[in-house]
Amino acid sequence: MENHSQNGTEALLKVSTLNCIDLSNPDIHQSVSLLKQACLDCGFFCVINHGISQEFMDEVFAQSKNLFHLPLNEKMKLLRNEKHRGYTPVLDELLDPDNQVHGDYKEGYYIGVEVPEDDPDAEKPFYGPNVWPEDGVVPGWRQTMEKFHHEALEVAKAVARVIALALDLEVDFFDKPEMLGKPIATLRLLHYEGQVSDPSKGIYGAGAHSDYGLITLLATDDVMGLQICRDKDAKPQIWEYVAPIKGAFIVNLGDMLERWSNCIFKSTLHRVLGNGQERYSIAYFVEPSHDCLVECLPTCKSEDNPPKFPPIRCATYLSQRYKDTHAELSVYNNHQT
Ligand code: OGA
Ligand code: NI
């Protein structure tokens, strides 16, 4: 466990500045170069002028609060199912078992691609109907979240085009049906309740982890909390805060992209420290289709640099990562109503 309480003050106050990609910039070469630099360096950048209005972002945050403000017994009626849809209570997720004594001090809500029960695709592990609050419990909630899910996917596709160019691929490489044409894309609302984190005691808002997929788009309120670690092998690890940026998405690369790119692009370790203030964030995890084979890209290997990972099916990889980090659903049997 880290001992940050005495000697870590400097590291804890370090704030990093991210490269900012303006999606409305007509100079695509400039965007590609900024993004590539960020991907080679820390695996985090931010995206502005992404097409989702500030007004709508505010509405999504307001609706997220409305949901989390419901009494716990109402939220437990919406408990996540085996398709990873619905409510995840505080401590449900344990991202960094080596350093955490409890699970994460955050509650969440997963919303995936809506696939009706009678659709053959609903058999796939990450497809199916979402869990929605009953009509009238949080008015307009489903519409807001479905609209955001839809708009965020367009942002993700635009970012993926710049990533493709930065990897010397065709611009539409990730647009193919087996990639983002039929993606697994999961919106996750998050609420950190204001617990003060203490790394020396193994208490975190969210434990250190890297995300699993292609990219994650993250919108946060203005409460500081997210930290990144540029070099996970450094001892001691140096953690830097990422300042909240109003209206922007913070984008980070996931482990599938690290595998695809043969580690040329990094999926960077990050975590959330609570400072006693309540904090809301909205993550949008973007993964390719269930059957997509994630294998070393042609532009990322050579005779001297063979693939570091065997090919793996997206859904297989993702299922294992969720299983490793979430509580067994049976622990909630007594709570179900
Ligand atoms: C995540 C994550 C950061 C945050 O959900 O994977 O890293 O600021 N969230 O909530
Ligand atoms: Ni994350």
mmCIF file of C-alpha atoms and ligand atoms in Angstrom:
data_model
loop_
_atom_site.group_PDB
_atom_site.id
_atom_site.type_symbol
_atom_site.label_atom_id
_atom_site.label_comp_id
_atom_site.label_asym_id
_atom_site.label_seq_id
_atom_site.Cartn_x
_atom_site.Cartn_y
_atom_site.Cartn_z
ATOM 1 C CA MET A 1 0.000 0.000 0.000
ATOM 2 C CA GLU A 2 1.243 3.479 -0.752
ATOM 3 C CA ASN A 3 2.528 5.734 1.926
ATOM 4 C CA HIS A 4 1.497 9.097 0.610
ATOM 5 C CA SER A 5 0.446 10.782 3.798
ATOM 6 C CA GLN A 6 3.841 12.173 4.766
ATOM 7 C CA ASN A 7 5.992 12.297 1.691
ATOM 8 C CA GLY A 8 3.563 12.449 -1.185
ATOM 9 C CA THR A 9 2.331 16.021 -0.898
ATOM 10 C CA GLU A 10 4.207 17.224 -3.949
ATOM 11 C CA ALA A 11 3.011 14.383 -6.148
ATOM 12 C CA LEU A 12 -0.552 14.773 -4.950
ATOM 13 C CA LEU A 13 -0.652 18.425 -5.960
ATOM 14 C CA LYS A 14 0.861 17.996 -9.388
ATOM 15 C CA VAL A 15 -1.648 18.916 -12.090
ATOM 16 C CA SER A 16 -1.034 17.823 -15.653
ATOM 17 C CA THR A 17 -2.071 19.708 -18.767
ATOM 18 C CA LEU A 18 -3.527 17.599 -21.537
ATOM 19 C CA ASN A 19 -3.275 18.164 -25.273
ATOM 20 C CA CYS A 20 -6.570 19.475 -26.533
ATOM 21 C CA ILE A 21 -8.056 18.239 -29.822
ATOM 22 C CA ASP A 22 -10.568 20.599 -31.397
ATOM 23 C CA LEU A 23 -12.922 18.384 -33.406
ATOM 24 C CA SER A 24 -14.065 21.387 -35.457
ATOM 25 C CA ASN A 25 -10.495 22.190 -36.560
ATOM 26 C CA PRO A 26 -10.314 21.893 -40.369
ATOM 27 C CA ASP A 27 -6.554 21.286 -40.111
ATOM 28 C CA ILE A 28 -6.720 17.528 -39.591
ATOM 29 C CA HIS A 29 -2.929 17.183 -39.694
ATOM 30 C CA GLN A 30 -2.641 19.392 -36.655
ATOM 31 C CA SER A 31 -5.227 17.298 -34.791
ATOM 32 C CA VAL A 32 -3.512 14.059 -35.776
ATOM 33 C CA SER A 33 -0.158 15.331 -34.610
ATOM 34 C CA LEU A 34 -1.494 16.591 -31.244
ATOM 35 C CA LEU A 35 -3.384 13.370 -30.657
ATOM 36 C CA LYS A 36 -0.450 11.185 -31.609
ATOM 37 C CA GLN A 37 1.850 13.030 -29.250
ATOM 38 C CA ALA A 38 -0.664 12.570 -26.421
ATOM 39 C CA CYS A 39 -1.163 8.875 -27.198
ATOM 40 C CA LEU A 40 2.578 8.190 -27.221
ATOM 41 C CA ASP A 41 3.076 10.218 -24.074
ATOM 42 C CA CYS A 42 0.355 9.743 -21.460
ATOM 43 C CA GLY A 43 -2.607 8.144 -23.241
ATOM 44 C CA PHE A 44 -4.902 11.015 -22.178
ATOM 45 C CA PHE A 45 -6.064 14.061 -24.114
ATOM 46 C CA CYS A 46 -9.114 16.253 -24.164
ATOM 47 C CA VAL A 47 -11.616 16.959 -26.904
ATOM 48 C CA ILE A 48 -13.454 20.234 -27.413
ATOM 49 C CA ASN A 49 -16.032 21.446 -29.934
ATOM 50 C CA HIS A 50 -17.323 17.907 -30.067
ATOM 51 C CA GLY A 51 -20.853 18.804 -31.029
ATOM 52 C CA ILE A 52 -22.675 18.069 -27.757
ATOM 53 C CA SER A 53 -24.042 21.329 -26.403
ATOM 54 C CA GLN A 54 -23.226 22.569 -22.920
ATOM 55 C CA GLU A 55 -26.944 22.818 -22.237
ATOM 56 C CA PHE A 56 -27.437 19.154 -22.975
ATOM 57 C CA MET A 57 -24.371 18.141 -20.955
ATOM 58 C CA ASP A 58 -25.857 20.065 -18.006
ATOM 59 C CA GLU A 59 -29.131 18.204 -18.468
ATOM 60 C CA VAL A 60 -27.368 14.825 -18.399
ATOM 61 C CA PHE A 61 -25.569 15.743 -15.163
ATOM 62 C CA ALA A 62 -28.847 17.002 -13.642
ATOM 63 C CA GLN A 63 -30.608 13.746 -14.575
ATOM 64 C CA SER A 64 -27.718 11.739 -13.176
ATOM 65 C CA LYS A 65 -28.147 13.556 -9.846
ATOM 66 C CA ASN A 66 -31.888 12.906 -9.929
ATOM 67 C CA LEU A 67 -31.217 9.186 -10.196
ATOM 68 C CA PHE A 68 -28.577 9.000 -7.473
ATOM 69 C CA HIS A 69 -30.738 11.106 -5.125
ATOM 70 C CA LEU A 70 -33.390 8.364 -5.077
ATOM 71 C CA PRO A 71 -33.535 6.384 -1.835
ATOM 72 C CA LEU A 72 -31.279 3.315 -1.795
ATOM 73 C CA ASN A 73 -34.227 0.884 -1.849
ATOM 74 C CA GLU A 74 -35.466 2.498 -5.108
ATOM 75 C CA LYS A 75 -32.000 2.254 -6.609
ATOM 76 C CA MET A 76 -31.656 -1.378 -5.533
ATOM 77 C CA LYS A 77 -34.758 -2.155 -7.626
ATOM 78 C CA LEU A 78 -32.601 -1.125 -10.579
ATOM 79 C CA LEU A 79 -29.618 -3.264 -9.559
ATOM 80 C CA ARG A 80 -27.355 -4.227 -12.442
ATOM 81 C CA ASN A 81 -28.073 -7.515 -14.156
ATOM 82 C CA GLU A 82 -25.754 -10.086 -15.711
ATOM 83 C CA LYS A 83 -25.678 -7.974 -18.897
ATOM 84 C CA HIS A 84 -23.998 -5.160 -16.970
ATOM 85 C CA ARG A 85 -26.980 -2.832 -17.123
ATOM 86 C CA GLY A 86 -28.348 -0.864 -14.210
ATOM 87 C CA TYR A 87 -27.309 0.357 -10.778
ATOM 88 C CA THR A 88 -23.987 -0.495 -9.107
ATOM 89 C CA PRO A 89 -23.936 0.294 -5.366
ATOM 90 C CA VAL A 90 -21.044 1.823 -3.440
ATOM 91 C CA LEU A 91 -18.207 -0.742 -2.987
ATOM 92 C CA ASP A 92 -19.585 -2.978 -5.782
ATOM 93 C CA GLU A 93 -16.476 -2.531 -7.862
ATOM 94 C CA LEU A 94 -12.933 -3.307 -6.766
ATOM 95 C CA LEU A 95 -10.517 -2.024 -9.385
ATOM 96 C CA ASP A 96 -7.190 -2.420 -7.609
ATOM 97 C CA PRO A 97 -7.335 -5.318 -5.135
ATOM 98 C CA ASP A 98 -3.598 -5.079 -4.346
ATOM 99 C CA ASN A 99 -3.966 -1.569 -2.952
ATOM 100 C CA GLN A 100 -7.598 -1.259 -1.872
ATOM 101 C CA VAL A 101 -9.021 -2.542 1.394
ATOM 102 C CA HIS A 102 -12.643 -2.041 0.251
ATOM 103 C CA GLY A 103 -14.295 -1.547 -3.097
ATOM 104 C CA ASP A 104 -14.576 1.868 -4.752
ATOM 105 C CA TYR A 105 -16.429 4.607 -2.845
ATOM 106 C CA LYS A 106 -18.646 5.367 -5.795
ATOM 107 C CA GLU A 107 -22.044 4.320 -7.060
ATOM 108 C CA GLY A 108 -22.800 3.992 -10.743
ATOM 109 C CA TYR A 109 -25.348 3.235 -13.409
ATOM 110 C CA TYR A 110 -24.615 1.324 -16.637
ATOM 111 C CA ILE A 111 -26.555 1.957 -19.835
ATOM 112 C CA GLY A 112 -25.614 -0.018 -22.937
ATOM 113 C CA VAL A 113 -26.847 -0.335 -26.501
ATOM 114 C CA GLU A 114 -30.608 -0.960 -26.255
ATOM 115 C CA VAL A 115 -31.445 -4.315 -27.867
ATOM 116 C CA PRO A 116 -34.983 -5.692 -27.336
ATOM 117 C CA GLU A 117 -35.308 -9.081 -25.628
ATOM 118 C CA ASP A 118 -36.740 -10.736 -28.774
ATOM 119 C CA ASP A 119 -33.849 -9.601 -30.990
ATOM 120 C CA PRO A 120 -31.404 -12.461 -31.724
ATOM 121 C CA ASP A 121 -28.566 -10.075 -30.795
ATOM 122 C CA ALA A 122 -29.903 -9.936 -27.222
ATOM 123 C CA GLU A 123 -28.160 -13.277 -26.608
ATOM 124 C CA LYS A 124 -24.789 -11.565 -26.830
ATOM 125 C CA PRO A 125 -23.205 -10.887 -23.440
ATOM 126 C CA PHE A 126 -23.119 -7.091 -23.727
ATOM 127 C CA TYR A 127 -26.387 -6.613 -25.634
ATOM 128 C CA GLY A 128 -29.919 -6.646 -24.326
ATOM 129 C CA PRO A 129 -32.577 -4.354 -22.921
ATOM 130 C CA ASN A 130 -31.416 -1.685 -20.495
ATOM 131 C CA VAL A 131 -32.695 -1.324 -16.965
ATOM 132 C CA TRP A 132 -34.808 1.860 -16.827
ATOM 133 C CA PRO A 133 -36.481 3.498 -13.846
ATOM 134 C CA GLU A 134 -40.250 3.105 -14.027
ATOM 135 C CA ASP A 135 -42.138 5.891 -15.793
ATOM 136 C CA GLY A 136 -42.551 8.927 -13.610
ATOM 137 C CA VAL A 137 -39.843 7.987 -11.075
ATOM 138 C CA VAL A 138 -37.371 10.309 -12.807
ATOM 139 C CA PRO A 139 -39.302 12.087 -15.571
ATOM 140 C CA GLY A 140 -37.581 12.216 -18.960
ATOM 141 C CA TRP A 141 -34.648 10.131 -17.744
ATOM 142 C CA ARG A 142 -34.619 7.470 -20.414
ATOM 143 C CA GLN A 143 -34.924 10.004 -23.255
ATOM 144 C CA THR A 144 -32.016 12.056 -21.895
ATOM 145 C CA MET A 145 -29.764 9.034 -21.512
ATOM 146 C CA GLU A 146 -30.639 7.531 -24.888
ATOM 147 C CA LYS A 147 -29.941 10.841 -26.591
ATOM 148 C CA PHE A 148 -26.597 11.171 -24.818
ATOM 149 C CA HIS A 149 -25.667 7.582 -25.661
ATOM 150 C CA HIS A 150 -26.363 8.293 -29.309
ATOM 151 C CA GLU A 151 -24.498 11.627 -29.428
ATOM 152 C CA ALA A 152 -21.489 10.355 -27.493
ATOM 153 C CA LEU A 153 -21.087 7.520 -29.997
ATOM 154 C CA GLU A 154 -20.755 10.078 -32.781
ATOM 155 C CA VAL A 155 -18.054 11.891 -30.783
ATOM 156 C CA ALA A 156 -16.261 8.584 -30.208
ATOM 157 C CA LYS A 157 -16.349 7.780 -33.924
ATOM 158 C CA ALA A 158 -14.917 11.199 -34.766
ATOM 159 C CA VAL A 159 -12.086 10.655 -32.267
ATOM 160 C CA ALA A 160 -11.483 7.142 -33.630
ATOM 161 C CA ARG A 161 -10.956 8.605 -37.115
ATOM 162 C CA VAL A 162 -8.160 10.814 -35.820
ATOM 163 C CA ILE A 163 -6.688 7.817 -33.970
ATOM 164 C CA ALA A 164 -6.788 5.760 -37.196
ATOM 165 C CA LEU A 165 -4.822 8.443 -39.031
ATOM 166 C CA ALA A 166 -2.354 8.696 -36.155
ATOM 167 C CA LEU A 167 -1.740 4.939 -36.535
ATOM 168 C CA ASP A 168 -1.222 5.271 -40.320
ATOM 169 C CA LEU A 169 -4.500 3.416 -40.999
ATOM 170 C CA GLU A 170 -7.313 4.390 -43.350
ATOM 171 C CA VAL A 171 -9.382 7.154 -41.787
ATOM 172 C CA ASP A 172 -12.451 4.871 -41.615
ATOM 173 C CA PHE A 173 -10.602 1.871 -40.157
ATOM 174 C CA PHE A 174 -12.689 1.887 -36.957
ATOM 175 C CA ASP A 175 -15.945 2.637 -38.793
ATOM 176 C CA LYS A 176 -16.223 -0.903 -40.182
ATOM 177 C CA PRO A 177 -19.246 -3.011 -39.075
ATOM 178 C CA GLU A 178 -17.142 -5.300 -36.861
ATOM 179 C CA MET A 179 -15.586 -2.260 -35.216
ATOM 180 C CA LEU A 180 -17.673 0.773 -34.304
ATOM 181 C CA GLY A 181 -20.330 0.007 -36.921
ATOM 182 C CA LYS A 182 -21.934 -2.250 -34.319
ATOM 183 C CA PRO A 183 -20.126 -1.406 -31.131
ATOM 184 C CA ILE A 184 -20.419 -2.324 -27.512
ATOM 185 C CA ALA A 185 -20.724 1.148 -26.032
ATOM 186 C CA THR A 186 -21.546 1.702 -22.410
ATOM 187 C CA LEU A 187 -22.558 4.896 -20.733
ATOM 188 C CA ARG A 188 -21.783 4.910 -17.030
ATOM 189 C CA LEU A 189 -23.010 7.574 -14.674
ATOM 190 C CA LEU A 190 -20.861 7.886 -11.574
ATOM 191 C CA HIS A 191 -21.374 9.486 -8.193
ATOM 192 C CA TYR A 192 -18.624 9.820 -5.586
ATOM 193 C CA GLU A 193 -20.331 10.462 -2.286
ATOM 194 C CA GLY A 194 -17.750 12.690 -0.662
ATOM 195 C CA GLN A 195 -15.710 10.110 1.207
ATOM 196 C CA VAL A 196 -12.131 11.343 1.733
ATOM 197 C CA SER A 197 -9.681 8.940 0.079
ATOM 198 C CA ASP A 198 -6.549 7.855 1.874
ATOM 199 C CA PRO A 199 -4.057 5.906 -0.233
ATOM 200 C CA SER A 200 -2.029 5.058 2.882
ATOM 201 C CA LYS A 201 -5.104 3.205 4.193
ATOM 202 C CA GLY A 202 -6.156 1.727 0.864
ATOM 203 C CA ILE A 203 -9.259 3.915 0.535
ATOM 204 C CA TYR A 204 -10.045 5.285 -2.930
ATOM 205 C CA GLY A 205 -12.959 6.832 -4.800
ATOM 206 C CA ALA A 206 -11.875 4.593 -7.674
ATOM 207 C CA GLY A 207 -8.841 2.334 -7.449
ATOM 208 C CA ALA A 208 -6.018 2.464 -9.976
ATOM 209 C CA HIS A 209 -6.949 0.820 -13.261
ATOM 210 C CA SER A 210 -6.762 1.171 -17.001
ATOM 211 C CA ASP A 211 -9.953 1.013 -19.046
ATOM 212 C CA TYR A 212 -10.702 -2.069 -21.091
ATOM 213 C CA GLY A 213 -11.784 -1.008 -24.552
ATOM 214 C CA LEU A 214 -10.803 1.235 -27.434
ATOM 215 C CA ILE A 215 -11.322 4.643 -25.828
ATOM 216 C CA THR A 216 -13.268 6.207 -22.961
ATOM 217 C CA LEU A 217 -14.864 9.644 -23.086
ATOM 218 C CA LEU A 218 -15.144 11.210 -19.655
ATOM 219 C CA ALA A 219 -17.123 14.276 -18.640
ATOM 220 C CA THR A 220 -16.701 15.500 -15.073
ATOM 221 C CA ASP A 221 -18.169 18.211 -12.888
ATOM 222 C CA ASP A 222 -15.727 20.806 -11.547
ATOM 223 C CA VAL A 223 -14.556 18.824 -8.507
ATOM 224 C CA MET A 224 -10.930 17.689 -8.798
ATOM 225 C CA GLY A 225 -10.348 13.975 -8.265
ATOM 226 C CA LEU A 226 -9.040 12.182 -11.354
ATOM 227 C CA GLN A 227 -5.349 11.299 -11.314
ATOM 228 C CA ILE A 228 -3.131 9.643 -13.892
ATOM 229 C CA CYS A 229 0.152 7.787 -13.566
ATOM 230 C CA ARG A 230 2.352 8.108 -16.637
ATOM 231 C CA ASP A 231 4.683 5.271 -15.688
ATOM 232 C CA LYS A 232 3.074 2.376 -13.860
ATOM 233 C CA ASP A 233 6.448 0.731 -13.238
ATOM 234 C CA ALA A 234 8.024 3.748 -11.523
ATOM 235 C CA LYS A 235 8.688 3.313 -7.811
ATOM 236 C CA PRO A 236 7.186 5.214 -6.177
ATOM 237 C CA GLN A 237 4.453 5.830 -8.707
ATOM 238 C CA ILE A 238 3.915 9.518 -9.483
ATOM 239 C CA TRP A 239 0.271 10.560 -9.625
ATOM 240 C CA GLU A 240 -0.826 13.794 -11.291
ATOM 241 C CA TYR A 241 -4.255 15.376 -11.146
ATOM 242 C CA VAL A 242 -6.122 16.099 -14.352
ATOM 243 C CA ALA A 243 -8.010 19.358 -13.906
ATOM 244 C CA PRO A 244 -11.714 19.307 -14.808
ATOM 245 C CA ILE A 245 -12.376 21.073 -18.118
ATOM 246 C CA LYS A 246 -15.885 22.427 -18.496
ATOM 247 C CA GLY A 247 -17.674 21.217 -21.604
ATOM 248 C CA ALA A 248 -14.758 19.067 -22.788
ATOM 249 C CA PHE A 249 -14.384 15.321 -22.821
ATOM 250 C CA ILE A 250 -11.282 13.870 -21.277
ATOM 251 C CA VAL A 251 -10.389 10.934 -23.513
ATOM 252 C CA ASN A 252 -8.219 8.024 -22.537
ATOM 253 C CA LEU A 253 -7.063 4.984 -24.447
ATOM 254 C CA GLY A 254 -8.153 1.544 -23.343
ATOM 255 C CA ASP A 255 -6.341 -1.780 -23.145
ATOM 256 C CA MET A 256 -7.780 -3.069 -26.422
ATOM 257 C CA LEU A 257 -6.146 -0.183 -28.251
ATOM 258 C CA GLU A 258 -2.891 -0.935 -26.456
ATOM 259 C CA ARG A 259 -3.162 -4.532 -27.733
ATOM 260 C CA TRP A 260 -4.156 -3.439 -31.255
ATOM 261 C CA SER A 261 -1.248 -0.989 -31.424
ATOM 262 C CA ASN A 262 1.273 -3.429 -29.911
ATOM 263 C CA CYS A 263 1.822 -1.030 -26.997
ATOM 264 C CA ILE A 264 2.757 1.900 -29.259
ATOM 265 C CA PHE A 265 -0.269 3.694 -27.816
ATOM 266 C CA LYS A 266 -0.668 3.425 -24.083
ATOM 267 C CA SER A 267 -3.630 2.702 -21.884
ATOM 268 C CA THR A 268 -2.678 4.680 -18.839
ATOM 269 C CA LEU A 269 -3.298 3.874 -15.208
ATOM 270 C CA HIS A 270 -5.720 6.280 -13.529
ATOM 271 C CA ARG A 271 -7.722 6.530 -10.313
ATOM 272 C CA VAL A 272 -10.004 8.899 -8.417
ATOM 273 C CA LEU A 273 -9.261 10.395 -5.008
ATOM 274 C CA GLY A 274 -12.122 11.824 -3.005
ATOM 275 C CA ASN A 275 -11.432 15.092 -1.162
ATOM 276 C CA GLY A 276 -14.613 15.193 0.890
ATOM 277 C CA GLN A 277 -16.695 16.899 -1.775
ATOM 278 C CA GLU A 278 -19.406 15.098 -3.690
ATOM 279 C CA ARG A 279 -18.380 14.488 -7.289
ATOM 280 C CA TYR A 280 -20.250 13.419 -10.436
ATOM 281 C CA SER A 281 -18.727 12.116 -13.623
ATOM 282 C CA ILE A 282 -19.995 10.459 -16.778
ATOM 283 C CA ALA A 283 -17.900 7.850 -18.539
ATOM 284 C CA TYR A 284 -18.622 6.494 -21.999
ATOM 285 C CA PHE A 285 -16.730 3.281 -22.696
ATOM 286 C CA VAL A 286 -16.289 2.457 -26.354
ATOM 287 C CA GLU A 287 -15.540 -1.069 -27.530
ATOM 288 C CA PRO A 288 -15.867 -2.694 -30.969
ATOM 289 C CA SER A 289 -18.455 -5.372 -31.845
ATOM 290 C CA HIS A 290 -18.728 -8.582 -29.801
ATOM 291 C CA ASP A 291 -17.037 -10.687 -32.464
ATOM 292 C CA CYS A 292 -14.298 -8.255 -33.397
ATOM 293 C CA LEU A 293 -10.911 -9.925 -33.248
ATOM 294 C CA VAL A 294 -8.523 -7.546 -31.535
ATOM 295 C CA GLU A 295 -5.173 -8.325 -33.110
ATOM 296 C CA CYS A 296 -1.989 -6.446 -33.795
ATOM 297 C CA LEU A 297 -2.524 -3.800 -36.497
ATOM 298 C CA PRO A 298 -0.515 -4.207 -39.698
ATOM 299 C CA THR A 299 1.104 -0.800 -39.142
ATOM 300 C CA CYS A 300 2.277 -1.683 -35.623
ATOM 301 C CA LYS A 301 4.386 -4.777 -36.229
ATOM 302 C CA SER A 302 7.534 -5.672 -38.091
ATOM 303 C CA GLU A 303 10.086 -8.459 -38.136
ATOM 304 C CA ASP A 304 11.927 -6.771 -35.281
ATOM 305 C CA ASN A 305 8.746 -5.927 -33.436
ATOM 306 C CA PRO A 306 6.429 -8.945 -33.523
ATOM 307 C CA PRO A 307 2.971 -8.854 -31.896
ATOM 308 C CA LYS A 308 3.178 -8.850 -28.106
ATOM 309 C CA PHE A 309 -0.338 -10.270 -27.570
ATOM 310 C CA PRO A 310 -2.301 -13.089 -29.191
ATOM 311 C CA PRO A 311 -5.516 -12.069 -30.983
ATOM 312 C CA ILE A 312 -8.584 -12.084 -28.727
ATOM 313 C CA ARG A 313 -12.318 -11.730 -29.336
ATOM 314 C CA CYS A 314 -13.655 -8.489 -27.936
ATOM 315 C CA ALA A 315 -16.546 -10.004 -25.927
ATOM 316 C CA THR A 316 -14.304 -12.696 -24.413
ATOM 317 C CA TYR A 317 -11.788 -10.135 -23.252
ATOM 318 C CA LEU A 318 -14.399 -7.747 -21.908
ATOM 319 C CA SER A 319 -16.375 -10.414 -20.029
ATOM 320 C CA GLN A 320 -13.255 -11.469 -18.190
ATOM 321 C CA ARG A 321 -12.372 -7.891 -17.220
ATOM 322 C CA TYR A 322 -15.874 -7.217 -15.828
ATOM 323 C CA LYS A 323 -15.815 -10.509 -13.925
ATOM 324 C CA ASP A 324 -12.460 -9.639 -12.368
ATOM 325 C CA THR A 325 -13.604 -6.257 -11.068
ATOM 326 C CA HIS A 326 -17.255 -6.555 -10.002
ATOM 327 C CA ALA A 327 -18.864 -8.311 -7.045
ATOM 328 C CA GLU A 328 -20.803 -11.531 -7.693
ATOM 329 C CA LEU A 329 -24.453 -10.581 -8.100
ATOM 330 C CA SER A 330 -25.445 -13.195 -5.500
ATOM 331 C CA VAL A 331 -24.073 -10.944 -2.701
ATOM 332 C CA TYR A 332 -27.126 -8.728 -3.207
ATOM 333 C CA ASN A 333 -29.748 -11.470 -2.861
ATOM 334 C CA ASN A 334 -31.031 -10.130 0.454
ATOM 335 C CA HIS A 335 -31.533 -6.648 -0.961
ATOM 336 C CA GLN A 336 -33.630 -7.574 -3.926
ATOM 337 C CA THR A 337 -37.267 -6.635 -3.723
HETATM 338 C C1 OGA B 1 -13.809 5.019 -14.983
HETATM 339 C C2 OGA B 1 -13.015 6.194 -14.533
HETATM 340 C C3 OGA B 1 -12.966 8.442 -13.699
HETATM 341 C C4 OGA B 1 -13.852 9.463 -13.056
HETATM 342 O O1 OGA B 1 -15.029 5.009 -14.729
HETATM 343 O O2 OGA B 1 -13.228 4.108 -15.594
HETATM 344 O O3 OGA B 1 -11.824 6.140 -14.643
HETATM 345 O O4 OGA B 1 -13.440 10.622 -13.030
HETATM 346 N N1 OGA B 1 -13.657 7.258 -14.044
HETATM 347 O O5 OGA B 1 -14.942 9.115 -12.603
HETATM 348 NI NI NI B 2 -11.288 4.501 -15.938
#
